[in-house]
């Protein structure tokens, strides 16, 4: 099971709007856009609202895969969204029958895979869609940083400027299971009317050694481990775990 199933953040159009406001272009999409410059084709898993692929669409074959129709509806309506093929699918089992020069998964979508079996299936899917010289890249937060400890209501409270609702108060709250590494978190938005929109998500934190083992079992090899999206090499205390690799 993935952390997106039954999560209103990915299915309620009002919450999808907030997702887009809080997840714009960042270091991850900029880094992947640079990687994509020399790729003849791009496949993006967990594409969400299509910000990344629509932003680089230029006529090359590009496919975005996501399990949330509400997200894909936004992707299709984007400027240049019609230049990308959007597919509703689950990374654990989808097979497009095509191979790509770059397979990406950003925005910590990897962490929505909540078991080793889920991760193994996803990595098999990545391997099945890579050209012989193709590259894959994804990101996962480093559990040693215990980032979830800053996702309490007090620490995460913020104002989100919404084009329709105006300034909206937002916050998160979490529970953490030390045995599984799974964080269950709530995202809440209190509208000026007093109504509160909320969603509940689950993500998993696993360490670099465990990710490396699962990657190797999928017939993939990592050329470089990055510790952030600026290109710094991975170190034990790095914020991110980012493998950039290819077929073995």
GROMACS .gro file of N, CA and C in nm, residues 80-191:
model
  336
   80UNK      N    1   0.117   2.388  -2.191
   80UNK     CA    2   0.194   2.280  -2.252
   80UNK      C    3   0.162   2.143  -2.195
   81UNK      N    4   0.058   2.135  -2.114
   81UNK     CA    5   0.017   2.006  -2.060
   81UNK      C    6  -0.028   1.908  -2.166
   82UNK      N    7  -0.074   1.962  -2.280
   82UNK     CA    8  -0.119   1.875  -2.388
   82UNK      C    9  -0.002   1.814  -2.465
   83UNK      N   10   0.121   1.854  -2.432
   83UNK     CA   11   0.238   1.796  -2.497
   83UNK      C   12   0.293   1.675  -2.421
   84UNK      N   13   0.230   1.643  -2.309
   84UNK     CA   14   0.271   1.532  -2.224
   84UNK      C   15   0.159   1.430  -2.220
   85UNK      N   16   0.194   1.303  -2.218
   85UNK     CA   17   0.093   1.197  -2.200
   85UNK      C   18   0.081   1.169  -2.052
   86UNK      N   19  -0.038   1.189  -1.998
   86UNK     CA   20  -0.064   1.168  -1.856
   86UNK      C   21  -0.136   1.036  -1.838
   87UNK      N   22  -0.087   0.953  -1.748
   87UNK     CA   23  -0.140   0.818  -1.730
   87UNK      C   24  -0.173   0.795  -1.582
   88UNK      N   25  -0.295   0.751  -1.555
   88UNK     CA   26  -0.331   0.710  -1.420
   88UNK      C   27  -0.274   0.570  -1.397
   89UNK      N   28  -0.185   0.557  -1.301
   89UNK     CA   29  -0.124   0.428  -1.277
   89UNK      C   30  -0.048   0.423  -1.147
   90UNK      N   31  -0.016   0.301  -1.105
   90UNK     CA   32   0.054   0.272  -0.981
   90UNK      C   33   0.194   0.223  -1.015
   91UNK      N   34   0.295   0.288  -0.961
   91UNK     CA   35   0.432   0.252  -0.994
   91UNK      C   36   0.465   0.107  -0.958
   92UNK      N   37   0.390   0.048  -0.869
   92UNK     CA   38   0.420  -0.090  -0.829
   92UNK      C   39   0.387  -0.192  -0.935
   93UNK      N   40   0.298  -0.157  -1.029
   93UNK     CA   41   0.259  -0.260  -1.125
   93UNK      C   42   0.240  -0.211  -1.268
   94UNK      N   43   0.253  -0.082  -1.294
   94UNK     CA   44   0.228  -0.034  -1.429
   94UNK      C   45   0.340  -0.079  -1.524
   95UNK      N   46   0.302  -0.114  -1.646
   95UNK     CA   47   0.397  -0.144  -1.752
   95UNK      C   48   0.347  -0.076  -1.880
   96UNK      N   49   0.423   0.021  -1.927
   96UNK     CA   50   0.382   0.099  -2.043
   96UNK      C   51   0.427   0.036  -2.174
   97UNK      N   52   0.518  -0.061  -2.167
   97UNK     CA   53   0.570  -0.122  -2.289
   97UNK      C   54   0.664  -0.030  -2.364
   98UNK      N   55   0.721   0.068  -2.294
   98UNK     CA   56   0.813   0.164  -2.353
   98UNK      C   57   0.932   0.182  -2.260
   99UNK      N   58   1.043   0.232  -2.316
   99UNK     CA   59   1.161   0.261  -2.236
   99UNK      C   60   1.201   0.408  -2.255
  100UNK      N   61   1.262   0.465  -2.150
  100UNK     CA   62   1.287   0.608  -2.147
  100UNK      C   63   1.433   0.635  -2.109
  101UNK      N   64   1.482   0.750  -2.154
  101UNK     CA   65   1.620   0.789  -2.125
  101UNK      C   66   1.636   0.845  -1.984
  102UNK      N   67   1.529   0.898  -1.929
  102UNK     CA   68   1.531   0.945  -1.791
  102UNK      C   69   1.402   0.904  -1.723
  103UNK      N   70   1.416   0.838  -1.608
  103UNK     CA   71   1.301   0.803  -1.525
  103UNK      C   72   1.320   0.874  -1.390
  104UNK      N   73   1.228   0.962  -1.357
  104UNK     CA   74   1.241   1.043  -1.237
  104UNK      C   75   1.124   1.021  -1.142
  105UNK      N   76   1.148   1.053  -1.015
  105UNK     CA   77   1.043   1.050  -0.913
  105UNK      C   78   1.087   1.146  -0.804
  106UNK      N   79   1.031   1.266  -0.804
  106UNK     CA   80   1.074   1.370  -0.712
  106UNK      C   81   0.966   1.397  -0.607
  107UNK      N   82   0.987   1.504  -0.531
  107UNK     CA   83   0.887   1.542  -0.430
  107UNK      C   84   0.870   1.439  -0.320
  108UNK      N   85   0.973   1.355  -0.299
  108UNK     CA   86   0.970   1.249  -0.198
  108UNK      C   87   0.856   1.150  -0.220
  109UNK      N   88   0.812   1.136  -0.347
  109UNK     CA   89   0.708   1.038  -0.376
  109UNK      C   90   0.753   0.897  -0.340
  110UNK      N   91   0.883   0.872  -0.345
  110UNK     CA   92   0.937   0.741  -0.307
  110UNK      C   93   0.893   0.702  -0.167
  111UNK      N   94   0.877   0.800  -0.078
  111UNK     CA   95   0.843   0.769   0.060
  111UNK      C   96   0.698   0.727   0.080
  112UNK      N   97   0.617   0.740  -0.025
  112UNK     CA   98   0.480   0.689  -0.018
  112UNK      C   99   0.475   0.536  -0.030
  113UNK      N  100   0.588   0.474  -0.061
  113UNK     CA  101   0.599   0.328  -0.067
  113UNK      C  102   0.628   0.280   0.075
  114UNK      N  103   0.532   0.211   0.137
  114UNK     CA  104   0.535   0.191   0.281
  114UNK      C  105   0.595   0.059   0.326
  115UNK      N  106   0.630  -0.031   0.233
  115UNK     CA  107   0.691  -0.158   0.270
  115UNK      C  108   0.806  -0.188   0.175
  116UNK      N  109   0.893  -0.281   0.216
  116UNK     CA  110   1.000  -0.324   0.126
  116UNK      C  111   0.944  -0.384  -0.002
  117UNK      N  112   0.832  -0.455   0.009
  117UNK     CA  113   0.770  -0.513  -0.111
  117UNK      C  114   0.724  -0.405  -0.207
  118UNK      N  115   0.668  -0.297  -0.154
  118UNK     CA  116   0.627  -0.185  -0.238
  118UNK      C  117   0.748  -0.124  -0.308
  119UNK      N  118   0.855  -0.102  -0.232
  119UNK     CA  119   0.976  -0.042  -0.290
  119UNK      C  120   1.034  -0.133  -0.397
  120UNK      N  121   1.041  -0.263  -0.369
  120UNK     CA  122   1.096  -0.357  -0.466
  120UNK      C  123   1.015  -0.357  -0.595
  121UNK      N  124   0.884  -0.353  -0.583
  121UNK     CA  125   0.798  -0.351  -0.701
  121UNK      C  126   0.819  -0.222  -0.780
  122UNK      N  127   0.833  -0.110  -0.710
  122UNK     CA  128   0.854   0.019  -0.777
  122UNK      C  129   0.988   0.020  -0.850
  123UNK      N  130   1.092  -0.032  -0.788
  123UNK     CA  131   1.223  -0.036  -0.851
  123UNK      C  132   1.224  -0.129  -0.971
  124UNK      N  133   1.150  -0.239  -0.963
  124UNK     CA  134   1.136  -0.327  -1.080
  124UNK      C  135   1.070  -0.252  -1.196
  125UNK      N  136   0.972  -0.168  -1.163
  125UNK     CA  137   0.905  -0.089  -1.265
  125UNK      C  138   1.001   0.011  -1.328
  126UNK      N  139   1.081   0.077  -1.246
  126UNK     CA  140   1.181   0.170  -1.299
  126UNK      C  141   1.275   0.097  -1.394
  127UNK      N  142   1.325  -0.019  -1.352
  127UNK     CA  143   1.417  -0.096  -1.436
  127UNK      C  144   1.352  -0.136  -1.568
  128UNK      N  145   1.223  -0.169  -1.563
  128UNK     CA  146   1.152  -0.213  -1.683
  128UNK      C  147   1.131  -0.102  -1.784
  129UNK      N  148   1.149   0.024  -1.741
  129UNK     CA  149   1.121   0.137  -1.830
  129UNK      C  150   1.246   0.216  -1.869
  130UNK      N  151   1.363   0.167  -1.834
  130UNK     CA  152   1.487   0.235  -1.869
  130UNK      C  153   1.545   0.183  -2.000
  131UNK      N  154   1.593   0.275  -2.084
  131UNK     CA  155   1.672   0.235  -2.200
  131UNK      C  156   1.808   0.183  -2.149
  132UNK      N  157   1.883   0.111  -2.232
  132UNK     CA  158   2.013   0.060  -2.187
  132UNK      C  159   2.107   0.167  -2.132
  133UNK      N  160   2.098   0.287  -2.185
  133UNK     CA  161   2.185   0.396  -2.138
  133UNK      C  162   2.108   0.498  -2.053
  134UNK      N  163   1.985   0.464  -2.016
  134UNK     CA  164   1.901   0.559  -1.943
  134UNK      C  165   1.941   0.575  -1.798
  135UNK      N  166   1.895   0.683  -1.736
  135UNK     CA  167   1.923   0.714  -1.596
  135UNK      C  168   1.793   0.720  -1.516
  136UNK      N  169   1.804   0.685  -1.388
  136UNK     CA  170   1.692   0.705  -1.296
  136UNK      C  171   1.738   0.792  -1.180
  137UNK      N  172   1.642   0.862  -1.120
  137UNK     CA  173   1.671   0.944  -1.003
  137UNK      C  174   1.545   0.956  -0.919
  138UNK      N  175   1.561   0.952  -0.786
  138UNK     CA  176   1.450   0.980  -0.694
  138UNK      C  177   1.509   1.031  -0.564
  139UNK      N  178   1.423   1.074  -0.473
  139UNK     CA  179   1.471   1.128  -0.346
  139UNK      C  180   1.393   1.073  -0.228
  140UNK      N  181   1.461   1.067  -0.114
  140UNK     CA  182   1.400   1.024   0.011
  140UNK      C  183   1.466   1.102   0.124
  141UNK      N  184   1.389   1.148   0.219
  141UNK     CA  185   1.447   1.222   0.331
  141UNK      C  186   1.531   1.127   0.417
  142UNK      N  187   1.643   1.177   0.466
  142UNK     CA  188   1.732   1.096   0.548
  142UNK      C  189   1.675   1.084   0.689
  143UNK      N  190   1.646   0.962   0.737
  143UNK     CA  191   1.583   0.949   0.869
  143UNK      C  192   1.670   0.998   0.985
  144UNK      N  193   1.802   1.002   0.967
  144UNK     CA  194   1.886   1.048   1.080
  144UNK      C  195   1.859   1.194   1.114
  145UNK      N  196   1.801   1.268   1.020
  145UNK     CA  197   1.771   1.409   1.046
  145UNK      C  198   1.640   1.428   1.125
  146UNK      N  199   1.559   1.320   1.132
  146UNK     CA  200   1.433   1.322   1.208
  146UNK      C  201   1.349   1.446   1.175
  147UNK      N  202   1.332   1.468   1.046
  147UNK     CA  203   1.264   1.588   0.999
  147UNK      C  204   1.120   1.597   1.049
  148UNK      N  205   1.058   1.482   1.071
  148UNK     CA  206   0.918   1.480   1.114
  148UNK      C  207   0.898   1.549   1.248
  149UNK      N  208   1.004   1.564   1.326
  149UNK     CA  209   0.989   1.628   1.457
  149UNK      C  210   0.954   1.776   1.444
  150UNK      N  211   0.975   1.832   1.325
  150UNK     CA  212   0.937   1.971   1.300
  150UNK      C  213   0.800   1.985   1.237
  151UNK      N  214   0.726   1.876   1.229
  151UNK     CA  215   0.594   1.881   1.167
  151UNK      C  216   0.481   1.886   1.269
  152UNK      N  217   0.510   1.939   1.385
  152UNK     CA  218   0.407   1.958   1.486
  152UNK      C  219   0.324   2.081   1.452
  153UNK      N  220   0.205   2.095   1.508
  153UNK     CA  221   0.124   2.215   1.480
  153UNK      C  222   0.198   2.344   1.513
  154UNK      N  223   0.270   2.344   1.625
  154UNK     CA  224   0.339   2.467   1.667
  154UNK      C  225   0.451   2.504   1.569
  155UNK      N  226   0.529   2.405   1.528
  155UNK     CA  227   0.646   2.432   1.444
  155UNK      C  228   0.610   2.453   1.297
  156UNK      N  229   0.498   2.395   1.254
  156UNK     CA  230   0.465   2.398   1.111
  156UNK      C  231   0.361   2.503   1.073
  157UNK      N  232   0.306   2.574   1.172
  157UNK     CA  233   0.199   2.669   1.141
  157UNK      C  234   0.248   2.778   1.046
  158UNK      N  235   0.169   2.808   0.945
  158UNK     CA  236   0.210   2.900   0.839
  158UNK      C  237   0.087   2.961   0.774
  159UNK      N  238   0.108   3.063   0.692
  159UNK     CA  239   0.002   3.125   0.614
  159UNK      C  240   0.026   3.094   0.467
  160UNK      N  241  -0.075   3.042   0.400
  160UNK     CA  242  -0.068   3.012   0.257
  160UNK      C  243  -0.158   3.111   0.184
  161UNK      N  244  -0.101   3.184   0.090
  161UNK     CA  245  -0.179   3.282   0.013
  161UNK      C  246  -0.250   3.210  -0.101
  162UNK      N  247  -0.382   3.204  -0.094
  162UNK     CA  248  -0.464   3.135  -0.193
  162UNK      C  249  -0.531   3.239  -0.284
  163UNK      N  250  -0.532   3.217  -0.417
  163UNK     CA  251  -0.589   3.318  -0.506
  163UNK      C  252  -0.738   3.340  -0.490
  164UNK      N  253  -0.810   3.244  -0.433
  164UNK     CA  254  -0.954   3.257  -0.413
  164UNK      C  255  -0.987   3.287  -0.267
  165UNK      N  256  -0.929   3.210  -0.174
  165UNK     CA  257  -0.964   3.221  -0.033
  165UNK      C  258  -0.888   3.331   0.039
  166UNK      N  259  -0.780   3.381  -0.019
  166UNK     CA  260  -0.696   3.478   0.051
  166UNK      C  261  -0.596   3.406   0.141
  167UNK      N  262  -0.558   3.471   0.251
  167UNK     CA  263  -0.462   3.412   0.343
  167UNK      C  264  -0.529   3.300   0.424
  168UNK      N  265  -0.468   3.182   0.418
  168UNK     CA  266  -0.523   3.063   0.483
  168UNK      C  267  -0.422   3.010   0.584
  169UNK      N  268  -0.466   2.990   0.707
  169UNK     CA  269  -0.378   2.933   0.809
  169UNK      C  270  -0.365   2.784   0.785
  170UNK      N  271  -0.243   2.733   0.792
  170UNK     CA  272  -0.217   2.591   0.768
  170UNK      C  273  -0.122   2.536   0.873
  171UNK      N  274  -0.131   2.405   0.899
  171UNK     CA  275  -0.040   2.340   0.992
  171UNK      C  276  -0.041   2.189   0.965
  172UNK      N  277   0.057   2.122   1.024
  172UNK     CA  278   0.066   1.976   1.016
  172UNK      C  279   0.064   1.918   1.158
  173UNK      N  280   0.038   1.789   1.163
  173UNK     CA  281   0.052   1.715   1.289
  173UNK      C  282   0.088   1.572   1.252
  174UNK      N  283   0.161   1.503   1.340
  174UNK     CA  284   0.213   1.371   1.302
  174UNK      C  285   0.206   1.271   1.416
  175UNK      N  286   0.212   1.143   1.376
  175UNK     CA  287   0.248   1.035   1.466
  175UNK      C  288   0.358   0.957   1.396
  176UNK      N  289   0.451   0.902   1.473
  176UNK     CA  290   0.565   0.832   1.416
  176UNK      C  291   0.578   0.695   1.481
  177UNK      N  292   0.594   0.592   1.398
  177UNK     CA  293   0.614   0.455   1.445
  177UNK      C  294   0.762   0.420   1.428
  178UNK      N  295   0.834   0.411   1.538
  178UNK     CA  296   0.977   0.384   1.533
  178UNK      C  297   1.007   0.247   1.470
  179UNK      N  298   0.918   0.150   1.487
  179UNK     CA  299   0.943   0.015   1.436
  179UNK      C  300   0.937   0.008   1.284
  180UNK      N  301   0.843   0.080   1.225
  180UNK     CA  302   0.826   0.074   1.079
  180UNK      C  303   0.889   0.192   1.006
  181UNK      N  304   0.918   0.300   1.079
  181UNK     CA  305   0.967   0.422   1.014
  181UNK      C  306   0.857   0.499   0.944
  182UNK      N  307   0.731   0.466   0.971
  182UNK     CA  308   0.619   0.530   0.903
  182UNK      C  309   0.568   0.650   0.984
  183UNK      N  310   0.559   0.762   0.915
  183UNK     CA  311   0.501   0.883   0.972
  183UNK      C  312   0.361   0.901   0.913
  184UNK      N  313   0.262   0.911   0.999
  184UNK     CA  314   0.126   0.947   0.957
  184UNK      C  315   0.107   1.094   0.992
  185UNK      N  316   0.075   1.174   0.890
  185UNK     CA  317   0.065   1.317   0.918
  185UNK      C  318  -0.061   1.376   0.859
  186UNK      N  319  -0.111   1.476   0.930
  186UNK     CA  320  -0.228   1.552   0.886
  186UNK      C  321  -0.182   1.686   0.831
  187UNK      N  322  -0.242   1.729   0.722
  187UNK     CA  323  -0.223   1.864   0.670
  187UNK      C  324  -0.357   1.934   0.678
  188UNK      N  325  -0.362   2.049   0.743
  188UNK     CA  326  -0.488   2.120   0.764
  188UNK      C  327  -0.479   2.262   0.710
  189UNK      N  328  -0.592   2.308   0.653
  189UNK     CA  329  -0.604   2.445   0.603
  189UNK      C  330  -0.734   2.504   0.658
  190UNK      N  331  -0.721   2.610   0.739
  190UNK     CA  332  -0.840   2.676   0.794
  190UNK      C  333  -0.874   2.796   0.706
  191UNK      N  334  -0.988   2.788   0.637
  191UNK     CA  335  -1.030   2.893   0.546
  191UNK      C  336  -1.082   3.014   0.625
   0.00000   0.00000   0.00000
